[in-house]
PDB file of C-alpha atoms and ligand atoms in Angstrom:
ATOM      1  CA  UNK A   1       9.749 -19.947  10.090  1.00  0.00           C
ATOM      2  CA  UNK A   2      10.173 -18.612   6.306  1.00  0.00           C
ATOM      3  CA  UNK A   3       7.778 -17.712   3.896  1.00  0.00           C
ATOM      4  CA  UNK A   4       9.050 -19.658   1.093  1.00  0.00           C
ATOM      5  CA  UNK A   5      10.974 -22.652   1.170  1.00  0.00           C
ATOM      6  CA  UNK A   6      13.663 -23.837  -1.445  1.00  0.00           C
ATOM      7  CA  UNK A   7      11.222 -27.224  -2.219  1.00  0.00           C
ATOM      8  CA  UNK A   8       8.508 -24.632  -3.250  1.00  0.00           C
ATOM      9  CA  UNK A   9       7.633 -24.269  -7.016  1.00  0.00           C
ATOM     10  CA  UNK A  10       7.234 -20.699  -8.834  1.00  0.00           C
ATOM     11  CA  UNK A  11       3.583 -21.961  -8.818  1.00  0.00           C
ATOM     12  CA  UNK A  12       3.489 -22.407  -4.528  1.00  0.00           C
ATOM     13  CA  UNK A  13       5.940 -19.025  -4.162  1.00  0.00           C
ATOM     14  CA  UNK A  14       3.579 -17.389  -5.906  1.00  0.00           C
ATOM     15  CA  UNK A  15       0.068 -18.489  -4.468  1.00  0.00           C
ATOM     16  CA  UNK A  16       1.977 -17.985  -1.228  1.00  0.00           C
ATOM     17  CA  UNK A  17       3.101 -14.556  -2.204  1.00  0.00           C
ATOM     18  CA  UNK A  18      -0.673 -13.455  -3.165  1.00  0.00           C
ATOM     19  CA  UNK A  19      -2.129 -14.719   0.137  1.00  0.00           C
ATOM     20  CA  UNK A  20       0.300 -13.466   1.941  1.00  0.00           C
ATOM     21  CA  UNK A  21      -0.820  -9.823   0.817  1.00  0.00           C
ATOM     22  CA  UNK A  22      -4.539 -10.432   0.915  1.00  0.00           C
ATOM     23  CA  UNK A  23      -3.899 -11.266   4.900  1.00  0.00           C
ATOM     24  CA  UNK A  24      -2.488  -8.118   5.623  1.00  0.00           C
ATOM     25  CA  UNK A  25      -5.175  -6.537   4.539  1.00  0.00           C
ATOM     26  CA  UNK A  26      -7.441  -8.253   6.670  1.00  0.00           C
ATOM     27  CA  UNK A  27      -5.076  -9.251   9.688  1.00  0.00           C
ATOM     28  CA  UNK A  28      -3.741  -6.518  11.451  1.00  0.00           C
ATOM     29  CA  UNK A  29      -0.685  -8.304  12.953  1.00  0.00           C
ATOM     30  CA  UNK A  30       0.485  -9.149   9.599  1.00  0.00           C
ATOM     31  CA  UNK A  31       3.854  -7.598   9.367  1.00  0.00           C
ATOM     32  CA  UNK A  32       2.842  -6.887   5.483  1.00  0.00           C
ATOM     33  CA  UNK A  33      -0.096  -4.687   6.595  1.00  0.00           C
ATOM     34  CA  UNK A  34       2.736  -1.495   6.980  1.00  0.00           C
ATOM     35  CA  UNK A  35       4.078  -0.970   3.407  1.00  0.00           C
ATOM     36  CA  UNK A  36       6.210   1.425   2.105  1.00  0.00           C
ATOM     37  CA  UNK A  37       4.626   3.255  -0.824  1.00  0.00           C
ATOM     38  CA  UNK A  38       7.447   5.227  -3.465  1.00  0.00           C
ATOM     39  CA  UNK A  39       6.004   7.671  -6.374  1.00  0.00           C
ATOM     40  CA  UNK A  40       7.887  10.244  -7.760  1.00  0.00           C
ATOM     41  CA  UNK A  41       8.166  13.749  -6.930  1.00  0.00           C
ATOM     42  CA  UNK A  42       9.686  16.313  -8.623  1.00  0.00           C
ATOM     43  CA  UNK A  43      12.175  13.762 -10.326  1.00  0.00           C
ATOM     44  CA  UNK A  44      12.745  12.122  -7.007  1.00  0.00           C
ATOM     45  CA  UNK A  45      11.425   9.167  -5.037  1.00  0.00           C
ATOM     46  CA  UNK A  46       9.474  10.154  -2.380  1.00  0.00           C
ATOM     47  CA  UNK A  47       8.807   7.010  -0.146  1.00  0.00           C
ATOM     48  CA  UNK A  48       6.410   6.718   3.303  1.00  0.00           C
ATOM     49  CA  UNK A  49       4.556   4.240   5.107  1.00  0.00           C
ATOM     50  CA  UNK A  50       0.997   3.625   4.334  1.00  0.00           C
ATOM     51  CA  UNK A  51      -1.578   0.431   5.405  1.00  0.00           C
ATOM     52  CA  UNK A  52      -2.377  -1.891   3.094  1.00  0.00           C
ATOM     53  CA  UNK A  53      -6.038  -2.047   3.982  1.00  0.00           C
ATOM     54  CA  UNK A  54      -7.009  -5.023   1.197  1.00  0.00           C
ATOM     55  CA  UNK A  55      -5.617  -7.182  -1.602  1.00  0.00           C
ATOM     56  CA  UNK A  56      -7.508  -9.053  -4.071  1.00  0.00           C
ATOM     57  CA  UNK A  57      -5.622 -12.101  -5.483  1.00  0.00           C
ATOM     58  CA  UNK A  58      -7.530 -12.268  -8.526  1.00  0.00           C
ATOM     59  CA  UNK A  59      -6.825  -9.066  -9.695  1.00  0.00           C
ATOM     60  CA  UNK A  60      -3.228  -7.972  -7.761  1.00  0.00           C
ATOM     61  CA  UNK A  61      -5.006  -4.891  -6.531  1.00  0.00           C
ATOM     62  CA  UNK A  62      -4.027  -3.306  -3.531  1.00  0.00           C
ATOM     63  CA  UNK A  63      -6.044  -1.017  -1.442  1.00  0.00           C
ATOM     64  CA  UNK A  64      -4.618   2.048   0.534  1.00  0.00           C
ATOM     65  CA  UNK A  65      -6.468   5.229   2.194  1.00  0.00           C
ATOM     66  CA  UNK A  66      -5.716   8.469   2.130  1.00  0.00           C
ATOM     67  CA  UNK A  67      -6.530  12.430   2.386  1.00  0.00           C
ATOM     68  CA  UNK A  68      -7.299  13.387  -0.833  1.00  0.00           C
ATOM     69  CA  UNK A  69      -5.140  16.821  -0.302  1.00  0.00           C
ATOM     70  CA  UNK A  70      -1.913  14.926   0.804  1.00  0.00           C
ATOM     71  CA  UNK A  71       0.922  15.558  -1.423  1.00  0.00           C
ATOM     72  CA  UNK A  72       1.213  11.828  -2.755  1.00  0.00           C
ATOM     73  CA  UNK A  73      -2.234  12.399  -4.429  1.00  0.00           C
ATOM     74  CA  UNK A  74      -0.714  15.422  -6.669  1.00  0.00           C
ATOM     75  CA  UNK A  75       2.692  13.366  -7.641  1.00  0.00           C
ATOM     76  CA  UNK A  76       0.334  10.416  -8.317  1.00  0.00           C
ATOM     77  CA  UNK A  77      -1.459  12.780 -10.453  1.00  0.00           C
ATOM     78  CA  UNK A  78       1.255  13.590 -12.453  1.00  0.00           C
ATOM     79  CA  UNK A  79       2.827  10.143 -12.356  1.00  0.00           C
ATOM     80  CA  UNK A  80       1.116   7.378 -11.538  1.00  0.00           C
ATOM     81  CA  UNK A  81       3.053   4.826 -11.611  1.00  0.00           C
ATOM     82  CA  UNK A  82       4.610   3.668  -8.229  1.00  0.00           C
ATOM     83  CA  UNK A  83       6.255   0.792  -6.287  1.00  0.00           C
ATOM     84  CA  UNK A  84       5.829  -0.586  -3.063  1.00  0.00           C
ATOM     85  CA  UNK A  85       8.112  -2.411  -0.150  1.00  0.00           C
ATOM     86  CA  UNK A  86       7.283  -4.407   2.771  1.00  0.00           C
ATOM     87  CA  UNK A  87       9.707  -6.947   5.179  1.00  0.00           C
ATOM     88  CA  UNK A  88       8.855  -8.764   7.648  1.00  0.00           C
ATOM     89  CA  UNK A  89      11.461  -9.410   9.970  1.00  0.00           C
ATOM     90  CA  UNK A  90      10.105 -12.524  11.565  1.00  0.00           C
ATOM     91  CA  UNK A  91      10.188 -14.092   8.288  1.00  0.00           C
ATOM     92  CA  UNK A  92      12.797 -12.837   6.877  1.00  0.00           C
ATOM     93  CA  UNK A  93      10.823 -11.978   3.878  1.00  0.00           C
ATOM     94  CA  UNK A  94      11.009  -9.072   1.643  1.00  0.00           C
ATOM     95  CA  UNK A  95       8.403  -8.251  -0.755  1.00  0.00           C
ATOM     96  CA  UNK A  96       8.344  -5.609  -3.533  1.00  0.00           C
ATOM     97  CA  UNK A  97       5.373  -4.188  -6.210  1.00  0.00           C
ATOM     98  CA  UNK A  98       5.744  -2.114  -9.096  1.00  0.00           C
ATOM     99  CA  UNK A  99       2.100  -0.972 -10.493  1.00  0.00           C
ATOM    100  CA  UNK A 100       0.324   1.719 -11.727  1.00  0.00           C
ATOM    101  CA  UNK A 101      -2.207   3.762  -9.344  1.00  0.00           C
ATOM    102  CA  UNK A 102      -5.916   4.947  -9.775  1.00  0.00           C
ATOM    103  CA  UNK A 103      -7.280   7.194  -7.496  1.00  0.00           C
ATOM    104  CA  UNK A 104     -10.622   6.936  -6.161  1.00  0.00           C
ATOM    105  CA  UNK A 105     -12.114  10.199  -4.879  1.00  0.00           C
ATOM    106  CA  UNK A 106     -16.227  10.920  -4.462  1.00  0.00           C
ATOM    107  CA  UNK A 107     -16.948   7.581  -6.582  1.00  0.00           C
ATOM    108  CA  UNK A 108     -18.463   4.612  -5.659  1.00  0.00           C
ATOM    109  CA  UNK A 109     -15.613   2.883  -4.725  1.00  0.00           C
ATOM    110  CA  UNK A 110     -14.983   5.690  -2.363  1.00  0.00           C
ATOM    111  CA  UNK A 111     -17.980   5.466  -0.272  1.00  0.00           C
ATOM    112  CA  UNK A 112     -17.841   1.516  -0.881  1.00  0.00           C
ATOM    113  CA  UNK A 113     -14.679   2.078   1.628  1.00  0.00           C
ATOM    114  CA  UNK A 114     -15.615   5.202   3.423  1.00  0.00           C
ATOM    115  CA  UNK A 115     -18.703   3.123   4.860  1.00  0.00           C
ATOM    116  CA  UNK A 116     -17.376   0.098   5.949  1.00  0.00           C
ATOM    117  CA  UNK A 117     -14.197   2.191   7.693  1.00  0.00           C
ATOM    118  CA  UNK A 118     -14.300   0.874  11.444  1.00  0.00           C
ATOM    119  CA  UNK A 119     -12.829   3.995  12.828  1.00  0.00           C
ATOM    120  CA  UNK A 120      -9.687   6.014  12.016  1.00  0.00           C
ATOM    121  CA  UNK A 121     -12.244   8.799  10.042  1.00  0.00           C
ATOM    122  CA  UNK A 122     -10.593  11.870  11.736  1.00  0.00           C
ATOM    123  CA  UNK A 123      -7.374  11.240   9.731  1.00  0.00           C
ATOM    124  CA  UNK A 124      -9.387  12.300   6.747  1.00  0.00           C
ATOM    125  CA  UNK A 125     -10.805  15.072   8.549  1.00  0.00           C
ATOM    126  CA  UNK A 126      -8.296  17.950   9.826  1.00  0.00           C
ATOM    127  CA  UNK A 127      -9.708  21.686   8.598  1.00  0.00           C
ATOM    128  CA  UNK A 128      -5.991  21.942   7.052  1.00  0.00           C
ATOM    129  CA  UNK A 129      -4.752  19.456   4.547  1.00  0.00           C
ATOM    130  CA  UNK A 130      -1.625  17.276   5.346  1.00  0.00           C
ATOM    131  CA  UNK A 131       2.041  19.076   5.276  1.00  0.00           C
ATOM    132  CA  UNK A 132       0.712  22.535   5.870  1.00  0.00           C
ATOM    133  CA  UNK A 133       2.673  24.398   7.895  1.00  0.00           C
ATOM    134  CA  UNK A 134       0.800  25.420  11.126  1.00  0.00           C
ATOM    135  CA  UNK A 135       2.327  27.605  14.403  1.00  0.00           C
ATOM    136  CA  UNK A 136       1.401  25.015  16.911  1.00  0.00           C
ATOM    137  CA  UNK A 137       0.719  21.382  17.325  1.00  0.00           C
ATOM    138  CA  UNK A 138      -2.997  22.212  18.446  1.00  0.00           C
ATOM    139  CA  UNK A 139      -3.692  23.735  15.092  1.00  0.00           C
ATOM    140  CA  UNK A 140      -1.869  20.493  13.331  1.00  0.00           C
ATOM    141  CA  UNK A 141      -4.727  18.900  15.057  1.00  0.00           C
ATOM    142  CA  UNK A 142      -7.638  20.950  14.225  1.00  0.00           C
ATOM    143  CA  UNK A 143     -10.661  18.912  12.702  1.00  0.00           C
ATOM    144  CA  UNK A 144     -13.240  20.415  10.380  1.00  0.00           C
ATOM    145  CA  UNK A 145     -16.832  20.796  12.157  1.00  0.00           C
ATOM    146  CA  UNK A 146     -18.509  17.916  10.241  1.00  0.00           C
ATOM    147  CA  UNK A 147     -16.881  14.621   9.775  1.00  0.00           C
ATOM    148  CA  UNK A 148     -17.558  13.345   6.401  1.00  0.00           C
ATOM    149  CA  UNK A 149     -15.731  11.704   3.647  1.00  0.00           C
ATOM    150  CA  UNK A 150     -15.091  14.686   1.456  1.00  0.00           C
ATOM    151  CA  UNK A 151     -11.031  14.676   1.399  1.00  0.00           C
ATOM    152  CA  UNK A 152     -11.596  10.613   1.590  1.00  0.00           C
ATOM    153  CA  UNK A 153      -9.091   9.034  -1.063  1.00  0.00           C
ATOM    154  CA  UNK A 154      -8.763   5.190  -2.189  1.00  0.00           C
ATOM    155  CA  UNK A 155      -5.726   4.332  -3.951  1.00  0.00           C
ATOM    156  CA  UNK A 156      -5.773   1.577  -5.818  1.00  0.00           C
ATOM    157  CA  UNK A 157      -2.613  -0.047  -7.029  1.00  0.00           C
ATOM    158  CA  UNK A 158      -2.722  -2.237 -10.223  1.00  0.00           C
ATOM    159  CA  UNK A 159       0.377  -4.619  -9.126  1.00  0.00           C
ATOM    160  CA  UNK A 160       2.043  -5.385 -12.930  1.00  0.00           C
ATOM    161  CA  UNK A 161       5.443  -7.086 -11.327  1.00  0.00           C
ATOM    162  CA  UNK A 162       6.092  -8.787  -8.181  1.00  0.00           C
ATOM    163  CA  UNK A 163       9.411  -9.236  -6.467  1.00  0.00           C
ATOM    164  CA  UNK A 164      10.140 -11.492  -3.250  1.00  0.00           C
ATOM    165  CA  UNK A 165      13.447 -12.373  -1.589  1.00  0.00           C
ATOM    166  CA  UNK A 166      12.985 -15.031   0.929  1.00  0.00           C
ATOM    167  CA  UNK A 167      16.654 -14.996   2.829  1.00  0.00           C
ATOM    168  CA  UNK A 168      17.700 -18.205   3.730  1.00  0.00           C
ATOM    169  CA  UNK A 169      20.699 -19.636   5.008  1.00  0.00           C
ATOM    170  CA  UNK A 170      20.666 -22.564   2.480  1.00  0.00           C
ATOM    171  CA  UNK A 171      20.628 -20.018  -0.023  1.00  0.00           C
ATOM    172  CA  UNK A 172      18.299 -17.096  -0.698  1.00  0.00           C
ATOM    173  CA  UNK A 173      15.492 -17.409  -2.986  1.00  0.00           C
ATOM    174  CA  UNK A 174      14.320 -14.551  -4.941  1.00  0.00           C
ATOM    175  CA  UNK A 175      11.854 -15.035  -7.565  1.00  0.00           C
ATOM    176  CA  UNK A 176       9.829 -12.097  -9.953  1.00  0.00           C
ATOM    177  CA  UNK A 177       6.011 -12.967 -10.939  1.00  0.00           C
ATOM    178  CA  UNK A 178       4.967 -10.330 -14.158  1.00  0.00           C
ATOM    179  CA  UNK A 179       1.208 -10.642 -13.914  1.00  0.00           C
ATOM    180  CA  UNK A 180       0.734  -9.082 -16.961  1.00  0.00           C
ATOM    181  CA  UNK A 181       2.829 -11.152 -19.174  1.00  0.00           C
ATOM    182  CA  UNK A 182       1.932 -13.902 -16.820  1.00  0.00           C
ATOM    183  CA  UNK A 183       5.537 -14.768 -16.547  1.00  0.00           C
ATOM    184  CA  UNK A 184       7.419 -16.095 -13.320  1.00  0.00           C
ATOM    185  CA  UNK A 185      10.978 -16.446 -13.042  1.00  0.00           C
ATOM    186  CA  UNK A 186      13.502 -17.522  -9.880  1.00  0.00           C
ATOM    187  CA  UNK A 187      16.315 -14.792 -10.005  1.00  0.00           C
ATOM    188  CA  UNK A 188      19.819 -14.390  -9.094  1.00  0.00           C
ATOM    189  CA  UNK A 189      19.663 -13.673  -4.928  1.00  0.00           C
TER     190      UNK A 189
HETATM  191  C1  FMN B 201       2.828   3.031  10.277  1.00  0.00           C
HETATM  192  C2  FMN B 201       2.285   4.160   9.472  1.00  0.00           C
HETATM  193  C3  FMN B 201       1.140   3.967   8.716  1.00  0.00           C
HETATM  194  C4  FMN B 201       0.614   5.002   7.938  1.00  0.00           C
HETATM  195  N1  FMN B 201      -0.497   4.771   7.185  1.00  0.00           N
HETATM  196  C5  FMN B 201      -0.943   5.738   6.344  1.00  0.00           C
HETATM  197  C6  FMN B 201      -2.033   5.478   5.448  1.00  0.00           C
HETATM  198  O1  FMN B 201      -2.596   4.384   5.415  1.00  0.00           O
HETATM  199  N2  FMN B 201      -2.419   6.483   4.622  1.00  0.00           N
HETATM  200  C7  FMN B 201      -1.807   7.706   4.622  1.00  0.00           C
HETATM  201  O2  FMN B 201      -2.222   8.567   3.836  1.00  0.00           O
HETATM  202  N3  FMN B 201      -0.786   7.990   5.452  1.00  0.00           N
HETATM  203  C8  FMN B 201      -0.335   7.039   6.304  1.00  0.00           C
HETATM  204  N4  FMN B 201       0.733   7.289   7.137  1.00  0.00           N
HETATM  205  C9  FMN B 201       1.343   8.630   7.112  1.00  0.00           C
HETATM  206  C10 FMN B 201       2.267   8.734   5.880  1.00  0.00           C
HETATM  207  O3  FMN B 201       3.454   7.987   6.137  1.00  0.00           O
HETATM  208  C11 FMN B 201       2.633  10.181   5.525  1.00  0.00           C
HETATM  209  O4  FMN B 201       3.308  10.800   6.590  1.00  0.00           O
HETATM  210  C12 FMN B 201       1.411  11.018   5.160  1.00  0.00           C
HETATM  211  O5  FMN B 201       0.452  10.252   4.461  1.00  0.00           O
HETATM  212  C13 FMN B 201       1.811  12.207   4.297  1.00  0.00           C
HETATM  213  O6  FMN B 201       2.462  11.727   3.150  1.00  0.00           O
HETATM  214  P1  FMN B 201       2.610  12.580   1.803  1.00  0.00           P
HETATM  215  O7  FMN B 201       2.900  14.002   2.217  1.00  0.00           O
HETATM  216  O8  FMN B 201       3.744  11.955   1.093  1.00  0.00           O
HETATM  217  O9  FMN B 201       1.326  12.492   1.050  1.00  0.00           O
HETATM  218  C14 FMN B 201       1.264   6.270   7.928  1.00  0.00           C
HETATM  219  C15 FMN B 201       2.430   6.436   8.676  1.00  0.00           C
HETATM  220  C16 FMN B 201       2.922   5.415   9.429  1.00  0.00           C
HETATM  221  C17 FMN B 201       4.186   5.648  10.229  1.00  0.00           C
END
């Protein structure tokens, strides 16, 4: 079963596109809840999986966690604007986001997060930060003596444009939703 169907307005693809991302951030079999995030570093696109962990329709702003010492947090720093890519296979559905990040370290959206995390705190809590070179996998896996929410990091991405490509074998329908200019438009498969 597809996403989108070819009888669907810009209005329904689009409704459907914005619940589709606030479920994966509350169902974790939602094939959307892995997303690929891209930012920029030195010059080049620097892409890895991340969860989406929760999307508000209202506002088109998606939630990710992170170590506040992982590299993405310095070339967000420097550049934050950033894109995002999901598929889900099933569905045959690819979705893409183009926004502009805030980071959200020690504030109160931080804790907001940090205390309703059901598990999952360690990954916030090795004594090194992420990509340091260690000399065995035991010190990769080294946690600091208190867990706390100190290197805790909430991303929050502003989506500005939305892209989805539904493939079908009717014909392929691809439309772009610009939130800011609220403008939607079907496009060219
Ligand atoms: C399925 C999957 C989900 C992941 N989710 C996250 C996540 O939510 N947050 C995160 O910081 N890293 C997550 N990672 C690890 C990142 O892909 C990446 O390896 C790590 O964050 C370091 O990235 P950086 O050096 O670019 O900052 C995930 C990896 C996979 C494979």
């Amino acid at each position: 079963m597809s996403l989108i169907e070819s009888k669907d307005s810009l209005a329904d693809i689009k409704s459907t596109l914005l619940n589709t991302l606030n479920r994966a951030g509350n169902d974790k079999r939602s094939a959307f809840r892995f997303i690929i995030l891209n930012t920029i570093s030195d010059g080049f696109p620097n892409s890895r999986y991340v969860v989406l962990r929760k999307f508000k329709t209202d506002t088109q702003a998606l939630f990710i966690y992170t170590d506040s010492r992982s590299n993405k947090i310095k070339e967000i720093e420097e550049d934050p604007l950033a894109s995002v890519l999901a598929y889900d296979k099933q569905k045959k559905c690819q979705i893409k986001l183009k926004g502009k990040i805030s980071i959200h370290h020690k504030d109160k959206i931080a804790e907001q997060h940090w205390t309703a995390l059901q598990g999952g705190q360690e990954s916030y809590n090795t004594e090194k930060q992420p990509g340091k070179k260690v000399d065995s996998l035991k010190d990769s896996h080294q946690m600091k003596s208190e867990f706390d929410d100190e290197y805790f990091a909430v991303l929050v991405l502003k989506v500005s444009q939305a892209e989805i490509l539904q493939l079908n074998g009717d014909g392929h329908i691809r439309a772009l939703f610009d939130f800011e200019k609220t403008e939607a438009s079907y496009l060219v498969p």
